[in-house]
Structures are given as structure tokens and as C-alpha cells.
């Protein structure tokens, strides 16, 4: 090819992607250079990438197999529901045909002499027919979905077998097939990881921005304080009024300095809390693998299908059926009740653990949002406080300097105006005789 591949997934055969180079050293032997990250290593990066893909593929195959088994069991339960609904529809149709002339029925446990209600029977027939149609549509959709999933899992198994047997590179068509399947796998199982990565990246940018703004504000505050101190201490001789102004400025500055120190402590505490929450979220994401959520969802759907079948079995009236059918339905109902009880007992701990993890994750996300909002607010307060301190200090120093200059000029002018002519030139001397 004319261009180098951008990643290991795009490589064919023994190619290395863009940024990687194979080199040789007489003492070490063959080694590999990653020019992008500026690191060297002895291990073959292609073997490392292939090993990571094999591990990820095997983990996904286990979860996909569990989800497929649950889907097949759900399909079988839905088939049982369809067969039961069809039997019920056929039975009601036969009752309608047999009893439409005599106007009597054995409907709903009533005696043979009870008057027949045709409207109620019509409603039951229509409801059963609608349920049969709905179950047929659901079974058709599930059949297509199961066939598609089986083909996908079989393709992944073939890829896994080839990856385990192959020690070198792949052919072009094999590499393209592996690339397409692995891309679909990554897209299916990495939604939670992508969300976590984006969240961490945005928080890191926010944290860096906070640090830069805080450093800039502190630098401006320190420069302003230095300039103000130079302006305030440039004139050693000030009058009493200017000294009172400086005392007020210093007392106000101490109050603002104490408030700034307090805000800085709160801001540092908020940043530490943000870091701790990020660590807790990373641990939870590592425990709750995104691919396992699909298997849990399929198990819950299977339990729901079994509960629907049990409800429909309980709805069937044994008096409408023969003794053999009633006995068979009763045995099926007891068996289904036992299965549901065992499934609930077995899945209670796992589902409780999942729910606890999800609740803990939601709480951490809420804490992360609140702490981020608090850190943003504290950062804004620190910036405004630094700016106000700088402006007030510089203004007060300029006012004190102007007042001192005014007092000096006024006092000097007053002193000069109080001098008399004799104070300046002395008494006139008498002429000698």
C-alpha cells in the first residue's frame, strides 16, 4: 500500500502502524520504538494488541452466549404461550359453534342449565385472537433476531479460533472481516467506557482551567499588593488623616485576605473531593462491565415471559378442558411456579448487587455534579475577590497619597500666609543721627 495504517486494527500481515518503528541493537536485539509516545520496548506491540483483542473477544463471547441462551429460553416460553393461546382460541370457537343454537354453555364454571351469554364469549374470542396474533408477530421478530445473533456469535467464534491458531498476520479478507467484527464489538460494549472517558476528560480540562485561573489570580493579587505597599510607604511623612486612611485600608485588606484564605481552603477541599469521586467512579466502572448489563436485561425479560405464561395458565378454566388437558396444564403450572421461585432466589443477590452498584454510581454522579458546581462557584468568587482587592488597595493608596500631598500643601500655604512683614524683613532700623 502507499500509506501506512493508522492503527494496529488497520494493519495487514506484519505491518506496523504510523508512529511505530522496528529497530535492531547488537546487544538487545530487535526492539520497537513508539515515536508518538516517545517510548521503546522489546515486546512486539502487534502481539500485545492481538492478545488484548483475544481477551476482549473471549469475554464478549461468554456474555453473548449467556444472553443468547436466555433469548432462546424466552423464545421457547413465548412458543408455549402461543400454543396455549391457540388452544384457548380453538376451544372458545368450538364452544361458540356448539352452543350458539341451544343458548346454554358450561362457561366459566357455570352449570349446564345456566343461560349462555354470547356477548361475553365473543369478547373472549376476540381477546384470545388478538393475543394469538400479537404472539405470532413477537415470535417472528425474535426468530429473526436470534438468527442474526447466532450468525454473529458464530463469526466471532471463527475469528477467535483463527486468532488463537494464527501466529503471524492475516490475509486481506480475514483482516477486513476481523476489523469489521471488532469494530462492532467495541461499539456494543464500550458505550459506558466512552462516557466515562469523556467525563474524565472534561473534568481534567475543567481542573486545569481552574488551576491556571487560580495561579493567574494569585499572581495578579501578589503584584497588586506589592505595588500598593510601595505606593503606601513611598512618603514617610504623612499627616494624621492620611494615617487613619491607611489603618482603615489595612484592616479592610486583612479581612479580605482572611476571606481569600478561607475560599482557597474550600476550593482545595472541593478539588480533593472531585479527585476522590473520580477514583470511585473508575472503580465502579471496572466492576460493572457494560456487556454484562445486556445479559441481566435478558434474564429479567425471561422472568417476565415466564410470569406471563404462568398468569395465562392460571387464567385457563379447568372445567372447559378434558381431564387429561386439565391435569397437564396443572402440572405445567406447578413446574413453572417452581422454576420462577428458583430463578428469583438465584438472581436476587446478583440483581441486588447490580442495583446497589447502579444506585452508588448515580449518587457519585450527583456528588460529582454538585462538587463541580461548588468548585466553579468558589473559583469565580476567588477571581472577583482578587480583582476587588487589587482595585480597592490601589485606589486607597492613591487617595492617601493625594490627601497627604494636599495636607502638606495646605499647611505650608497657611503657614506662609500667617507670616507678617516684620517676620520676613525684620524691624526697620532708625537712621543715624
Coordinates of C-alpha atoms in Angstrom, one line a residue:
X1 CA 0.0 0.0 0.0
X2 CA 1.0 3.6 -0.5
X3 CA 0.3 4.9 3.0
X4 CA 0.9 3.4 6.4
X5 CA -2.0 2.2 8.6
X6 CA -3.1 4.5 11.3
X7 CA -3.7 1.8 14.0
X8 CA -3.0 -1.9 14.7
X9 CA -6.5 -2.7 13.6
X10 CA -5.7 -1.4 10.1
X11 CA -2.5 -3.4 9.7
X12 CA -2.2 -6.3 7.3
X13 CA 0.3 -9.0 7.8
X14 CA 3.3 -7.9 9.8
X15 CA 2.8 -4.2 9.3
X16 CA 3.4 -1.6 12.0
X17 CA 1.1 1.4 12.2
X18 CA 2.0 5.0 11.8
X19 CA 4.4 6.2 14.6
X20 CA 5.9 2.7 15.2
X21 CA 9.4 1.6 14.0
X22 CA 11.2 -1.7 14.3
X23 CA 14.9 -1.4 15.1
X24 CA 17.9 -3.6 15.9
X25 CA 20.5 -3.4 18.6
X26 CA 23.6 -5.8 18.7
X27 CA 23.2 -6.3 22.5
X28 CA 19.4 -6.2 22.9
X29 CA 18.3 -7.5 19.5
X30 CA 15.1 -6.4 17.9
X31 CA 13.2 -3.7 19.7
X32 CA 10.3 -1.3 18.8
X33 CA 10.1 2.5 19.0
X34 CA 6.9 4.4 19.6
X35 CA 7.6 7.8 18.2
X36 CA 4.2 9.2 19.2
X37 CA 4.6 8.4 23.0
X38 CA 8.4 8.5 22.8
X39 CA 9.0 5.1 24.4
X40 CA 10.9 1.9 23.4
X41 CA 10.0 -1.7 24.2
X42 CA 11.3 -5.2 23.5
X43 CA 7.9 -6.8 23.3
X44 CA 6.2 -6.9 19.9
X45 CA 3.3 -4.4 20.0
X46 CA 1.4 -6.5 17.4
X47 CA 1.4 -9.5 19.7
X48 CA 0.3 -7.3 22.6
X49 CA -2.6 -5.8 20.6
X50 CA -3.6 -9.3 19.4
X51 CA -3.6 -10.6 23.0
X52 CA -5.8 -7.7 24.1
X53 CA -8.2 -8.3 21.3
X54 CA -8.4 -12.1 22.1
X55 CA -9.1 -11.4 25.8
X56 CA -11.8 -8.9 24.9
X57 CA -13.3 -11.2 22.3
X58 CA -13.4 -14.2 24.8
X59 CA -15.1 -12.1 27.5
X60 CA -17.7 -10.8 25.0
X61 CA -18.3 -14.3 23.7
X62 CA -19.1 -15.6 27.2
X63 CA -21.6 -12.7 27.8
X64 CA -23.1 -13.1 24.4
X65 CA -23.5 -16.8 24.8
X66 CA -25.4 -16.2 28.1
X67 CA -27.6 -13.6 26.5
X68 CA -28.3 -15.9 23.6
X69 CA -29.3 -18.8 25.9
X70 CA -31.6 -16.5 27.7
X71 CA -33.1 -15.4 24.5
X72 CA -33.7 -19.0 23.3
X73 CA -35.4 -19.9 26.5
X74 CA -37.5 -16.8 26.2
X75 CA -38.4 -17.9 22.7
X76 CA -39.5 -21.3 24.0
X77 CA -41.6 -19.8 26.7
X78 CA -43.2 -17.5 24.1
X79 CA -43.9 -20.6 22.0
X80 CA -45.7 -22.2 24.9
X81 CA -47.7 -19.0 25.4
X82 CA -48.7 -19.1 21.7
X83 CA -49.7 -22.8 21.9
X84 CA -51.8 -22.1 25.0
X85 CA -53.5 -19.1 23.3
X86 CA -54.2 -21.1 20.2
X87 CA -55.7 -23.9 22.2
X88 CA -57.9 -21.4 24.1
X89 CA -59.0 -19.8 20.9
X90 CA -59.9 -23.2 19.3
X91 CA -61.8 -24.2 22.4
X92 CA -63.8 -21.0 22.6
X93 CA -64.5 -21.3 18.9
X94 CA -65.8 -24.8 19.3
X95 CA -68.0 -23.7 22.3
X96 CA -69.4 -20.9 20.2
X97 CA -70.3 -23.3 17.3
X98 CA -71.7 -25.9 19.6
X99 CA -73.7 -23.7 21.9
X100 CA -74.9 -21.0 19.5
X101 CA -78.2 -22.8 18.9
X102 CA -79.0 -24.1 22.3
X103 CA -78.1 -20.9 24.1
X104 CA -76.6 -22.8 27.0
X105 CA -73.0 -23.3 28.0
X106 CA -70.5 -24.6 30.5
X107 CA -68.8 -21.2 30.5
X108 CA -66.7 -20.1 33.5
X109 CA -67.6 -22.9 35.9
X110 CA -71.4 -22.5 35.5
X111 CA -73.8 -25.4 35.5
X112 CA -75.3 -26.9 32.3
X113 CA -78.6 -25.2 32.9
X114 CA -77.1 -21.7 33.2
X115 CA -78.1 -19.3 30.4
X116 CA -75.5 -18.6 27.9
X117 CA -74.0 -15.1 27.4
X118 CA -73.0 -14.7 23.8
X119 CA -71.5 -11.2 24.2
X120 CA -69.1 -12.3 26.9
X121 CA -68.0 -15.3 24.7
X122 CA -67.5 -13.0 21.7
X123 CA -65.3 -10.7 23.8
X124 CA -63.2 -13.6 25.0
X125 CA -62.8 -15.0 21.4
X126 CA -61.7 -11.5 20.2
X127 CA -59.2 -11.0 23.0
X128 CA -57.7 -14.5 22.5
X129 CA -57.5 -14.0 18.8
X130 CA -55.7 -10.7 19.3
X131 CA -53.3 -12.3 21.8
X132 CA -52.5 -15.1 19.2
X133 CA -51.7 -12.5 16.5
X134 CA -49.5 -10.5 18.9
X135 CA -47.5 -13.6 20.0
X136 CA -47.0 -14.6 16.4
X137 CA -45.6 -11.2 15.5
X138 CA -43.3 -11.3 18.5
X139 CA -42.1 -14.8 17.6
X140 CA -41.3 -13.8 14.1
X141 CA -39.3 -10.8 15.3
X142 CA -37.5 -13.0 17.9
X143 CA -36.7 -15.6 15.2
X144 CA -35.0 -13.0 13.0
X145 CA -33.1 -11.6 16.0
X146 CA -32.0 -15.0 17.2
X147 CA -30.8 -16.0 13.7
X148 CA -28.8 -12.7 13.4
X149 CA -27.3 -13.1 16.9
X150 CA -26.3 -16.8 16.2
X151 CA -24.6 -15.8 12.9
X152 CA -22.7 -13.0 14.7
X153 CA -21.6 -15.3 17.5
X154 CA -20.5 -18.0 15.1
X155 CA -18.5 -15.4 13.2
X156 CA -16.9 -14.3 16.4
X157 CA -16.0 -17.9 17.3
X158 CA -14.4 -18.4 13.9
X159 CA -12.4 -15.2 14.4
X160 CA -11.4 -16.3 17.9
X161 CA -10.3 -19.7 16.6
X162 CA -8.2 -18.1 13.8
X163 CA -6.7 -15.6 16.2
X164 CA -5.7 -18.4 18.6
X165 CA -4.2 -20.6 15.8
X166 CA -2.5 -17.9 13.8
X167 CA 0.9 -16.8 15.0
X168 CA 1.6 -14.3 12.1
X169 CA -0.5 -11.9 10.2
X170 CA -3.8 -12.3 8.4
X171 CA -4.9 -12.2 4.8
X172 CA -6.6 -9.2 3.5
X173 CA -10.1 -10.6 3.6
X174 CA -9.6 -12.1 7.0
X175 CA -8.2 -8.8 8.4
X176 CA -11.1 -6.9 7.0
X177 CA -13.6 -9.3 8.5
X178 CA -11.9 -9.2 11.9
X179 CA -11.7 -5.4 11.7
X180 CA -15.5 -5.1 11.0
X181 CA -16.5 -7.5 13.7
X182 CA -14.2 -6.0 16.3
X183 CA -15.4 -2.5 15.5
X184 CA -19.0 -3.7 16.1
X185 CA -17.9 -5.3 19.4
X186 CA -16.2 -2.2 20.5
X187 CA -19.3 -0.1 19.7
X188 CA -21.5 -2.6 21.5
X189 CA -19.5 -2.8 24.8
X190 CA -17.7 0.4 25.1
X191 CA -20.5 2.9 25.5
X192 CA -20.0 3.1 29.2
X193 CA -16.3 3.4 28.8
X194 CA -16.7 6.2 26.3
X195 CA -19.0 8.0 28.6
X196 CA -16.5 7.6 31.5
X197 CA -13.6 8.8 29.3
X198 CA -15.5 11.9 28.1
X199 CA -16.4 12.7 31.7
X200 CA -12.8 12.3 32.9
X201 CA -11.5 14.4 30.1
X202 CA -14.0 17.2 30.7
X203 CA -13.2 17.2 34.4
X204 CA -9.5 17.2 33.7
X205 CA -9.9 20.2 31.4
X206 CA -12.0 22.0 34.0
X207 CA -9.5 21.2 36.7
X208 CA -6.6 22.5 34.5
X209 CA -8.6 25.7 33.8
X210 CA -9.2 26.2 37.5
X211 CA -5.5 25.8 38.2
X212 CA -4.5 28.3 35.5
X213 CA -7.1 30.9 36.6
X214 CA -6.2 30.4 40.2
X215 CA -2.5 30.9 39.5
X216 CA -3.2 33.9 37.4
X217 CA -5.4 35.5 40.1
X218 CA -2.8 34.9 42.8
X219 CA -0.1 36.4 40.6
X220 CA -2.2 39.5 39.9
X221 CA -3.0 39.7 43.6
X222 CA 0.6 39.5 44.7
X223 CA 1.7 42.1 42.1
X224 CA -1.1 44.4 43.2
X225 CA -0.2 44.0 46.9
X226 CA 3.5 44.8 46.1
X227 CA 2.6 47.9 44.1
X228 CA 0.2 49.1 46.8
X229 CA 2.8 48.6 49.5
X230 CA 5.3 50.6 47.6
X231 CA 2.8 53.4 47.0
X232 CA 1.7 53.5 50.6
X233 CA 5.3 53.6 52.0
X234 CA 6.8 56.0 49.5
X235 CA 6.1 59.0 51.7
X236 CA 7.4 58.7 55.3
X237 CA 5.9 61.9 56.5
X238 CA 2.1 61.9 56.4
X239 CA -0.5 63.7 58.5
X240 CA -2.9 62.2 60.9
X241 CA -5.8 62.0 58.4
X242 CA -3.7 60.0 55.9
X243 CA -2.5 57.6 58.7
X244 CA -6.2 57.0 59.6
X245 CA -6.9 56.2 56.0
X246 CA -4.0 53.7 55.8
X247 CA -5.2 52.0 59.0
X248 CA -8.7 51.5 57.6
X249 CA -7.2 50.2 54.3
X250 CA -5.0 47.7 56.2
X251 CA -7.9 46.5 58.3
X252 CA -10.1 46.0 55.2
X253 CA -7.2 44.3 53.5
X254 CA -6.8 41.9 56.4
X255 CA -10.5 41.0 56.2
X256 CA -10.3 40.4 52.5
X257 CA -7.1 38.4 52.9
X258 CA -8.8 36.2 55.6
X259 CA -11.8 35.6 53.3
X260 CA -9.5 34.8 50.4
X261 CA -7.6 32.2 52.5
X262 CA -10.9 30.7 53.6
X263 CA -12.1 30.4 50.0
X264 CA -8.8 28.9 48.9
X265 CA -9.1 26.2 51.6
X266 CA -12.7 25.4 50.5
X267 CA -11.6 25.3 46.8
X268 CA -8.8 22.9 47.6
X269 CA -11.2 20.7 49.5
X270 CA -13.6 20.7 46.6
X271 CA -10.8 19.7 44.2
X272 CA -9.8 16.8 46.5
X273 CA -13.4 15.7 46.6
X274 CA -13.5 15.8 42.8
X275 CA -10.4 13.6 42.6
X276 CA -11.8 11.1 45.1
X277 CA -15.2 10.9 43.3
X278 CA -13.4 10.3 40.0
X279 CA -11.5 7.4 41.6
X280 CA -14.7 5.9 43.0
X281 CA -16.4 6.1 39.6
X282 CA -13.4 4.5 37.9
X283 CA -13.6 1.6 40.4
X284 CA -17.4 1.2 39.8
X285 CA -16.9 1.2 36.0
X286 CA -14.3 -1.5 36.4
X287 CA -16.6 -3.7 38.4
X288 CA -19.7 -3.2 36.3
X289 CA -18.7 -4.3 32.8
X290 CA -21.1 -2.8 30.2
X291 CA -21.5 -6.1 28.4
X292 CA -23.0 -7.8 31.5
X293 CA -25.9 -5.3 31.5
X294 CA -27.4 -6.9 28.4
X295 CA -27.3 -10.4 29.9
X296 CA -29.1 -9.1 33.1
X297 CA -31.7 -7.4 30.9
X298 CA -32.3 -10.7 29.0
X299 CA -32.7 -12.6 32.3
X300 CA -35.2 -10.1 33.5
X301 CA -37.1 -10.4 30.3
X302 CA -37.1 -14.1 30.6
X303 CA -38.6 -13.9 34.1
X304 CA -41.3 -11.6 32.7
X305 CA -42.2 -14.1 30.0
X306 CA -42.4 -16.9 32.4
X307 CA -44.6 -14.8 34.7
X308 CA -46.9 -14.0 31.7
X309 CA -47.1 -17.7 30.9
X310 CA -48.0 -18.6 34.5
X311 CA -50.7 -15.9 34.5
X312 CA -52.2 -17.3 31.4
X313 CA -52.1 -20.8 32.8
X314 CA -54.0 -19.6 35.8
X315 CA -56.5 -17.9 33.6
X316 CA -57.4 -21.1 31.9
X317 CA -60.6 -22.7 33.4
X318 CA -60.1 -26.4 34.0
X319 CA -63.8 -27.1 33.6
X320 CA -63.6 -26.1 29.9
X321 CA -60.9 -28.8 29.2
X322 CA -60.9 -32.5 29.4
X323 CA -59.4 -34.3 32.4
X324 CA -56.1 -35.1 30.6
X325 CA -55.7 -31.5 29.5
X326 CA -56.6 -30.1 32.9
X327 CA -54.0 -32.4 34.5
X328 CA -51.3 -31.5 32.0
X329 CA -52.0 -27.7 32.5
X330 CA -51.9 -28.1 36.3
X331 CA -48.6 -29.9 36.2
X332 CA -47.2 -27.3 33.8
X333 CA -48.4 -24.5 36.2
X334 CA -46.7 -26.1 39.2
X335 CA -43.5 -26.7 37.3
X336 CA -43.4 -23.1 36.2
X337 CA -44.1 -21.8 39.7
X338 CA -41.1 -23.8 41.0
X339 CA -38.9 -22.5 38.2
X340 CA -39.8 -18.9 38.9
X341 CA -39.2 -19.4 42.6
X342 CA -35.8 -20.9 42.0
X343 CA -34.9 -18.1 39.5
X344 CA -36.0 -15.4 41.9
X345 CA -33.9 -17.0 44.7
X346 CA -30.8 -17.4 42.5
X347 CA -31.0 -13.9 40.9
X348 CA -31.9 -11.9 43.9
X349 CA -28.4 -11.5 45.2
X350 CA -27.0 -10.7 41.7
X351 CA -29.7 -8.2 40.9
X352 CA -29.5 -6.6 44.3
X353 CA -25.8 -6.2 43.8
X354 CA -26.4 -4.6 40.4
X355 CA -29.0 -2.3 41.7
X356 CA -26.7 -1.3 44.6
X357 CA -23.9 -0.5 42.1
X358 CA -26.2 1.5 39.9
X359 CA -27.5 3.4 42.9
X360 CA -24.0 4.1 44.1
X361 CA -23.0 5.2 40.7
X362 CA -26.0 7.6 40.5
X363 CA -25.1 9.0 43.9
X364 CA -21.5 9.5 42.9
X365 CA -22.6 11.3 39.7
X366 CA -24.8 13.6 41.7
X367 CA -22.0 14.3 44.1
X368 CA -19.7 14.9 41.1
X369 CA -22.1 17.4 39.6
X370 CA -22.6 19.2 42.9
X371 CA -18.9 19.3 43.7
X372 CA -18.1 20.6 40.2
X373 CA -20.7 23.3 40.6
X374 CA -19.3 24.3 44.0
X375 CA -15.7 24.4 42.7
X376 CA -16.8 26.6 39.8
X377 CA -18.6 28.9 42.2
X378 CA -15.6 29.1 44.6
X379 CA -13.3 29.8 41.7
X380 CA -15.5 32.6 40.5
X381 CA -15.5 34.1 44.0
X382 CA -11.8 33.9 44.2
X383 CA -11.4 35.8 40.9
X384 CA -13.8 38.5 41.9
X385 CA -12.2 38.9 45.4
X386 CA -8.7 39.2 43.9
X387 CA -9.9 41.8 41.4
X388 CA -11.8 43.8 44.1
X389 CA -8.8 43.7 46.5
X390 CA -6.5 44.9 43.8
X391 CA -8.7 47.9 42.8
X392 CA -9.6 49.0 46.3
X393 CA -6.0 48.8 47.5
X394 CA -4.6 50.8 44.6
X395 CA -7.4 53.4 44.8
X396 CA -7.0 53.8 48.6
X397 CA -3.2 54.2 48.2
X398 CA -3.7 56.8 45.6
X399 CA -6.2 58.7 47.7
X400 CA -4.0 58.6 50.8
X401 CA -1.1 59.9 48.7
X402 CA -3.2 62.7 47.3
X403 CA -4.6 63.6 50.7
X404 CA -1.1 63.7 52.2
X405 CA 0.1 65.9 49.4
X406 CA -3.0 68.2 49.9
X407 CA -2.4 68.5 53.6
X408 CA 1.2 69.3 53.1
X409 CA 0.4 72.0 50.6
X410 CA -2.4 73.4 52.6
X411 CA -0.4 73.6 55.8
X412 CA 2.6 75.1 54.0
X413 CA 0.3 77.7 52.4
X414 CA -1.3 78.5 55.8
X415 CA 2.0 78.9 57.5
X416 CA 3.3 81.3 54.8
X417 CA 0.2 83.4 54.9
X418 CA 0.4 83.8 58.7
X419 CA 3.9 85.4 58.5
X420 CA 3.9 89.2 58.8
X421 CA 6.0 91.7 57.1
X422 CA 8.3 92.2 60.1
X423 CA 8.7 88.4 60.4
X424 CA 10.1 88.3 56.9
X425 CA 12.2 91.5 56.7
X426 CA 12.7 92.5 60.4
X427 CA 12.1 95.8 62.2
X428 CA 13.1 99.0 60.3
X429 CA 16.3 100.4 61.5
X430 CA 16.5 104.1 62.5
X431 CA 18.8 106.4 60.5
X432 CA 21.9 107.5 62.4
X433 CA 21.9 111.0 63.6

